Amino acid sequence: FFRFLSGQYRCNPRACDTTMAAASPLCGSNAGKFKDEFPGLRAAGRVLTDPSDNVQTCMTYDPNKIPKTPPAIVPYRQSYKNTPGQTIIHYGKAKDDGPPDMRFGYINDYSSNAKQLMSGQEESAFLERMRTLKESAKGLGQNDPLGKSGNKHGIILPDKCKDPNFMFGSSIKASEHTSKDLIFPTNDPFDDPDEATHRMYVKTHGSYEAGEQKKIGYNWLAHGIDPQSFRFGLVDKNWERDGASRAMRPDNERMAKTNLVKVELENFKTVAHDALGAPKNYGYGLGRKLGPDHVFGRGNKVDEWDARRCMQGEYSVQDQMPDPTMSKATRPGFRNLNPEGRTFGMPTVRGDKPKPKFKKVTDFRNYGDEPGAEGVMYPCKYQDHQIHAEDFATGYTKEFMWGLQKDAGIGLDEATFETVWNHATSISPGGTVCVESFRRAMSDLDV
């Protein structure tokens, strides 16, 4: 792309066809708006030739141009399953072709009509002849005229029975009492009974008249009581006039107004709210007369074995000593009698084996030269240069140390180097000079 811009690659004008020329920014709706710096290159994008194909048309919502759901996706939509009158077929078999002319059930046999089925099976000539002989022997169908009762037994009736108005049975005289009078009698002798009859019905059936006072039969006159004017009970000495009237009308100014609330509300206030100078009422003491000093619960008995004594116990020194067989094998044949100083197993650090000169990748043994946790967390600062901490403690010869300090740029002369070497040999264990001992010698001599 940058090579095209720099002009290293150019398009052959002869190779550009009319399609590329039409897509140039100098034609169509872009004509005269841009300068074509590279007329040989085809412009990117698509030139719009339809004036209605613009951003405004794309952003304008037209409900009449809503795209329809493709036919392949219609069976999977929820609206397809809720269509009224639509036969829902599982989309797994919607396009399966069934067998041609497949019909369920049995094929009707139209050879037998309803008349033949209702008339029954046709009799043969032999069966018809046998039925005729049976009817002639019994006289069936001969002496029974149609619509009339026939004389099958040969009984001769009198002439009066031949009268069309003749009726069997005996007639009775018409009575003055009809069935209606029997069911609902109008002249009941007990509608207005005498006093003795009424008392009898009151005693047996409890049949009181409407508004009649019940009388048990007490002899009130023997005690000087008139039931018509006497009132039972005590008479209030300080009675108040119109008491019932004012009780029924609580809005009267002469009486204090009373607010009637539900009993559930008062019970809730009694339980939920705290009373001044009284314990909270939880409803546990209802129906029991409890004093103000009453304490619920059961008192504890004084016992010398309290919680502390139960936890500490009272064990003697002998009971607190460990068992003599603890950590010892007491079963014969299972004792491990080993000499002292013997250790079982294999050590993790194999210091008993010499370290190979070149350690293989498959050799997972630790010969004691691997760094510990401190070395892993805080490695040597020269680790990136393949220089380990062991290299500073390795002994070197005098010639090697002379060349090392010279290559490092320290620049000691022969006399100074000799002095530092002698001091490093004196402070090194065994007289072996390493990089660390040489550095300490230089520090001590302030070189």
XYZ file of C-alpha atoms in Angstrom:
447
model
C 0.000 0.000 0.000
C 2.819 2.457 0.845
C 4.592 1.478 -2.342
C 1.546 2.379 -4.330
C 1.355 5.748 -2.620
C 5.034 6.435 -3.184
C 4.687 5.744 -6.888
C 6.854 2.652 -7.052
C 4.015 0.676 -8.573
C 1.696 2.081 -11.188
C -1.271 0.559 -12.861
C -1.206 0.174 -16.605
C -3.785 2.556 -18.046
C -4.399 0.138 -20.870
C -5.290 -2.606 -18.419
C -8.036 -0.507 -16.798
C -11.399 -1.414 -18.218
C -14.604 0.566 -18.245
C -15.705 -0.897 -14.907
C -12.727 0.609 -13.137
C -13.281 3.891 -14.867
C -16.879 3.900 -13.666
C -15.710 3.352 -10.101
C -13.326 6.322 -10.277
C -13.975 9.144 -7.793
C -14.192 11.502 -10.763
C -17.443 9.969 -12.034
C -20.969 9.516 -10.727
C -22.015 11.397 -7.605
C -18.381 12.192 -6.732
C -17.624 14.002 -9.956
C -15.875 17.310 -9.371
C -15.453 16.804 -5.618
C -12.076 15.087 -5.432
C -8.812 15.181 -7.274
C -7.615 11.878 -8.594
C -3.943 11.695 -7.649
C -3.611 8.197 -9.148
C -5.807 7.950 -12.214
C -4.456 4.521 -13.022
C -5.733 2.935 -9.759
C -9.266 1.766 -9.199
C -11.105 3.561 -6.411
C -12.329 1.525 -3.447
C -15.993 1.160 -2.569
C -19.096 1.296 -4.741
C -20.456 4.286 -6.664
C -24.147 4.882 -5.981
C -26.153 5.626 -9.105
C -29.608 5.521 -7.420
C -30.416 8.875 -5.763
C -32.809 7.172 -3.283
C -30.091 4.826 -2.071
C -28.638 7.041 0.661
C -28.206 7.189 4.425
C -31.561 8.884 4.985
C -33.386 6.067 3.265
C -31.532 3.490 5.322
C -32.280 5.261 8.622
C -35.967 5.921 7.823
C -38.324 3.220 9.114
C -40.994 2.139 6.670
C -43.515 -0.313 8.180
C -44.686 -1.356 4.723
C -41.233 -2.627 3.806
C -40.628 -4.941 6.745
C -38.620 -7.917 5.537
C -40.485 -11.176 5.836
C -39.184 -14.256 7.547
C -37.588 -16.716 5.134
C -39.720 -19.837 4.572
C -36.939 -22.065 5.918
C -37.031 -20.281 9.314
C -40.818 -19.900 9.684
C -41.397 -23.344 11.348
C -38.926 -22.442 14.095
C -40.590 -19.178 15.160
C -43.000 -18.921 18.088
C -45.506 -16.883 16.083
C -45.919 -19.779 13.666
C -47.134 -22.055 16.476
C -49.733 -19.521 17.666
C -51.375 -18.978 14.276
C -55.177 -19.562 14.503
C -56.337 -22.512 12.428
C -52.794 -23.580 11.610
C -51.977 -27.273 11.637
C -48.686 -27.559 13.503
C -46.352 -30.191 12.126
C -43.049 -30.963 13.763
C -40.249 -29.435 11.750
C -38.479 -32.800 11.815
C -41.146 -34.332 9.564
C -42.671 -31.257 7.954
C -41.101 -32.008 4.577
C -41.448 -35.778 4.674
C -43.428 -37.251 1.766
C -46.002 -39.777 2.941
C -47.189 -42.774 0.901
C -49.591 -41.858 -1.943
C -53.375 -42.168 -1.240
C -52.772 -43.147 2.381
C -56.066 -43.498 4.268
C -56.727 -44.671 7.779
C -59.586 -46.982 8.827
C -61.640 -49.500 6.840
C -63.173 -49.013 3.409
C -66.979 -48.990 3.509
C -68.843 -51.766 1.692
C -71.768 -50.053 -0.061
C -73.268 -53.346 -1.344
C -75.560 -53.564 1.749
C -78.012 -50.717 2.292
C -79.856 -49.705 5.457
C -83.080 -51.481 4.434
C -81.358 -54.803 4.102
C -79.535 -54.389 7.395
C -82.766 -53.488 9.246
C -84.886 -56.231 7.682
C -82.588 -58.973 8.836
C -81.577 -62.123 7.077
C -83.908 -63.361 4.314
C -85.644 -66.644 5.000
C -85.512 -69.481 2.573
C -88.596 -71.077 1.072
C -88.361 -74.005 3.451
C -88.282 -71.788 6.575
C -91.194 -69.720 5.254
C -93.287 -72.920 4.796
C -92.460 -74.161 8.307
C -93.538 -70.831 9.855
C -96.847 -70.943 7.950
C -97.625 -74.456 9.229
C -96.962 -73.450 12.833
C -99.295 -70.443 12.607
C -102.106 -72.503 11.010
C -101.907 -75.160 13.743
C -102.246 -72.591 16.582
C -104.788 -70.414 14.839
C -102.435 -67.450 14.828
C -103.274 -64.773 12.344
C -106.816 -66.063 11.672
C -109.037 -65.223 14.668
C -107.275 -61.978 15.614
C -108.724 -59.127 13.590
C -106.564 -56.092 13.118
C -107.128 -53.456 15.815
C -109.651 -55.513 17.794
C -109.480 -57.986 20.628
C -110.078 -61.522 19.485
C -111.870 -64.402 21.248
C -109.107 -66.966 21.542
C -110.726 -69.196 24.113
C -114.295 -69.516 22.596
C -116.117 -67.734 25.444
C -119.724 -66.601 24.596
C -120.586 -63.310 26.340
C -124.161 -62.076 27.101
C -125.903 -59.687 24.782
C -125.476 -56.714 27.154
C -121.758 -57.051 26.854
C -122.098 -56.359 23.178
C -123.289 -52.838 23.955
C -120.609 -50.267 22.982
C -121.182 -48.409 26.274
C -120.872 -51.487 28.414
C -118.302 -51.258 31.235
C -117.200 -53.916 33.647
C -117.191 -53.365 37.438
C -119.748 -51.881 39.920
C -120.554 -48.201 40.181
C -120.634 -46.241 43.480
C -122.735 -43.293 44.616
C -121.191 -39.847 44.385
C -120.003 -38.612 47.801
C -120.203 -35.055 49.143
C -116.496 -35.110 50.100
C -114.049 -34.786 47.229
C -110.356 -35.601 47.211
C -109.548 -31.896 47.519
C -111.566 -31.670 50.717
C -109.822 -34.711 52.090
C -106.374 -33.273 51.383
C -107.177 -29.678 52.428
C -110.217 -29.779 54.754
C -112.050 -26.475 55.058
C -114.294 -27.281 58.043
C -111.697 -28.516 60.568
C -113.327 -28.887 64.021
C -109.954 -28.223 65.645
C -109.446 -24.782 64.124
C -111.190 -23.144 67.104
C -110.672 -25.610 69.935
C -111.670 -24.981 73.487
C -109.179 -24.115 76.222
C -108.800 -27.722 77.408
C -108.111 -29.014 73.899
C -105.588 -26.224 73.262
C -103.705 -27.002 76.477
C -103.618 -30.610 75.507
C -102.015 -29.805 72.124
C -99.583 -27.413 73.810
C -98.461 -30.119 76.179
C -98.173 -32.904 73.576
C -97.064 -31.014 70.457
C -95.908 -27.605 71.756
C -98.491 -25.979 69.482
C -98.528 -22.355 70.655
C -100.542 -19.677 68.966
C -98.873 -16.719 67.287
C -97.696 -14.253 70.004
C -98.873 -16.494 72.839
C -96.890 -16.285 76.070
C -95.451 -19.500 77.323
C -96.921 -20.504 80.650
C -95.294 -23.212 82.712
C -98.167 -23.455 85.209
C -96.748 -21.731 88.242
C -99.185 -20.511 90.882
C -98.106 -16.895 91.038
C -101.061 -15.790 93.144
C -99.952 -18.011 95.999
C -96.833 -15.821 96.307
C -98.546 -12.532 95.605
C -96.977 -12.071 92.142
C -98.826 -10.669 89.218
C -97.025 -11.870 86.054
C -98.520 -8.999 84.043
C -96.803 -6.223 86.086
C -94.143 -7.922 88.202
C -90.419 -7.509 87.251
C -87.738 -9.828 88.437
C -84.224 -8.685 89.483
C -82.862 -5.856 91.652
C -83.669 -2.185 91.266
C -80.688 0.178 90.956
C -80.857 2.795 93.652
C -78.972 5.428 91.689
C -80.511 4.729 88.380
C -79.972 7.074 85.464
C -82.648 8.229 83.161
C -82.293 7.512 79.455
C -79.313 5.225 80.120
C -80.077 2.824 77.285
C -80.735 5.709 74.921
C -77.387 7.314 75.672
C -75.598 3.977 75.460
C -76.993 3.510 71.970
C -76.021 7.084 71.029
C -72.379 7.593 72.169
C -72.188 10.954 70.409
C -74.288 12.535 73.120
C -72.508 15.508 74.703
C -73.448 14.452 78.231
C -71.466 11.233 77.952
C -67.773 10.700 77.178
C -67.053 9.414 73.730
C -65.899 5.846 73.471
C -63.728 4.658 70.596
C -64.427 1.064 69.678
C -61.456 -0.796 68.185
C -60.810 -4.421 67.392
C -59.678 -6.664 70.189
C -56.842 -7.945 67.987
C -55.377 -4.402 67.932
C -55.412 -4.124 71.718
C -53.871 -7.562 72.116
C -51.119 -6.601 69.687
C -50.362 -3.418 71.615
C -50.236 -5.350 74.875
C -47.702 -7.846 73.514
C -45.648 -5.629 71.174
C -45.304 -2.493 73.325
C -43.456 -2.152 76.599
C -45.422 -1.049 79.646
C -43.906 1.528 81.971
C -42.534 -0.083 85.154
C -43.816 -3.565 84.240
C -42.304 -6.559 82.483
C -43.203 -7.176 78.862
C -46.269 -9.328 78.397
C -45.613 -12.265 76.076
C -48.862 -14.020 76.956
C -47.212 -16.854 78.859
C -48.888 -16.072 82.191
C -52.499 -15.833 81.007
C -54.870 -17.614 83.351
C -52.275 -17.915 86.138
C -52.004 -15.601 89.111
C -48.292 -14.887 89.295
C -46.708 -12.538 91.772
C -44.449 -9.627 90.830
C -41.398 -11.532 92.115
C -42.118 -14.652 90.111
C -39.135 -16.058 88.182
C -39.640 -18.518 85.366
C -37.441 -21.536 84.872
C -36.001 -24.149 87.161
C -33.369 -23.325 89.730
C -29.984 -25.056 89.544
C -28.966 -27.358 92.320
C -25.736 -26.549 94.101
C -23.279 -29.273 93.102
C -19.644 -29.480 94.084
C -18.775 -30.814 90.637
C -19.056 -27.646 88.617
C -17.967 -27.124 84.995
C -14.390 -26.253 85.914
C -13.959 -29.312 88.081
C -15.476 -31.552 85.394
C -12.995 -30.208 82.809
C -9.911 -30.389 85.039
C -10.782 -33.565 86.915
C -9.120 -34.970 90.002
C -6.413 -37.236 88.677
C -3.429 -38.314 90.754
C 0.143 -37.988 89.527
C 0.230 -41.703 88.811
C -2.971 -41.465 86.730
C -1.522 -38.596 84.712
C 1.597 -40.500 83.738
C 1.655 -41.972 80.209
C 1.169 -45.661 79.685
C 4.368 -47.700 79.888
C 3.579 -49.339 76.530
C 3.117 -46.047 74.675
C 5.122 -45.863 71.414
C 6.338 -49.408 71.948
C 5.556 -52.569 70.098
C 4.134 -55.039 72.615
C 3.028 -57.716 70.171
C 5.624 -60.477 69.718
C 6.962 -60.761 66.191
C 6.195 -57.155 65.344
C 9.010 -55.441 67.231
C 11.613 -53.400 65.295
C 14.846 -53.835 67.248
C 17.397 -51.816 65.315
C 20.851 -50.571 66.300
C 21.128 -46.958 67.351
C 22.121 -44.455 64.703
C 20.604 -46.434 61.834
C 18.321 -44.488 59.521
C 15.984 -46.160 57.087
C 15.225 -44.874 53.646
C 17.243 -42.903 51.068
C 18.403 -39.308 51.688
C 17.074 -36.560 49.442
C 20.468 -34.892 49.062
C 22.927 -37.492 47.819
C 26.111 -36.197 49.359
C 27.444 -39.774 49.505
C 27.757 -39.903 45.723
C 30.296 -37.874 43.709
C 28.829 -35.234 41.450
C 29.307 -36.055 37.751
C 31.237 -33.637 35.637
C 28.344 -33.259 33.199
C 24.913 -33.823 34.704
C 22.379 -35.406 32.390
C 18.894 -34.091 31.865
C 17.393 -37.342 33.132
C 19.442 -37.193 36.332
C 17.053 -35.875 38.978
C 19.377 -36.419 41.957
C 20.420 -33.555 44.171
C 24.171 -33.759 44.897
C 24.072 -30.860 47.349
C 24.964 -28.227 44.792
C 21.460 -27.007 44.070
C 20.340 -23.722 45.595
C 17.915 -23.673 48.466
C 14.773 -21.638 48.933
C 16.784 -18.462 49.530
C 18.724 -18.937 46.327
C 15.502 -19.454 44.365
C 13.818 -16.398 45.841
C 16.928 -14.185 45.755
C 19.161 -15.392 42.911
C 22.586 -14.005 42.165
C 22.585 -10.731 40.282
C 25.015 -12.213 37.740
C 22.697 -15.146 37.034
C 21.764 -13.742 33.645
C 25.450 -13.903 32.608
C 25.690 -17.592 33.546
C 27.780 -16.694 36.600
C 26.748 -18.485 39.787
C 27.623 -17.894 43.402
C 29.857 -20.979 43.392
C 32.114 -19.338 40.842
C 33.070 -16.645 43.364
C 34.195 -19.303 45.865
C 36.189 -21.419 43.403
C 40.007 -21.267 43.851
C 42.081 -19.921 40.956
C 45.824 -19.673 40.188
C 47.850 -16.500 40.373
C 48.169 -16.239 36.600
C 44.405 -16.643 36.128
C 43.658 -13.989 38.743
C 46.145 -11.584 37.126
C 44.433 -11.932 33.763
C 40.927 -11.726 35.340
C 41.576 -8.415 37.096
C 43.222 -7.091 33.945
C 40.226 -8.048 31.763
C 37.828 -6.631 34.342
C 39.481 -3.206 34.002
C 40.829 -2.962 37.561
C 44.317 -2.097 36.266
C 46.608 -3.141 39.174
C 50.315 -2.986 38.596
C 52.561 -5.918 39.409
C 53.652 -4.614 42.818
C 50.093 -3.832 43.985
C 48.803 -7.134 42.645
C 51.577 -8.988 44.507
C 50.601 -7.252 47.774
C 46.904 -8.019 47.327
C 47.652 -11.647 46.402
C 49.737 -12.239 49.473
C 47.062 -10.751 51.736
C 44.337 -12.824 50.049
C 46.385 -15.987 50.541
C 46.724 -15.245 54.261
C 42.985 -14.731 54.832
C 41.784 -17.616 52.617
C 41.240 -21.015 54.301
C 43.870 -23.440 53.019
C 45.661 -20.676 51.129
C 43.352 -21.058 48.078
C 42.552 -17.652 46.593
C 39.128 -17.133 45.044
C 37.366 -14.105 43.608
C 35.649 -13.367 46.944
C 38.873 -13.568 48.982
C 40.705 -11.406 46.407
C 37.903 -8.793 46.613
C 38.091 -8.783 50.433
C 41.860 -8.338 50.286
C 41.429 -5.329 47.990
C 38.877 -3.891 50.422
C 41.143 -4.408 53.422
C 44.081 -2.736 51.664
C 41.835 0.019 50.295
C 43.070 -0.536 46.757
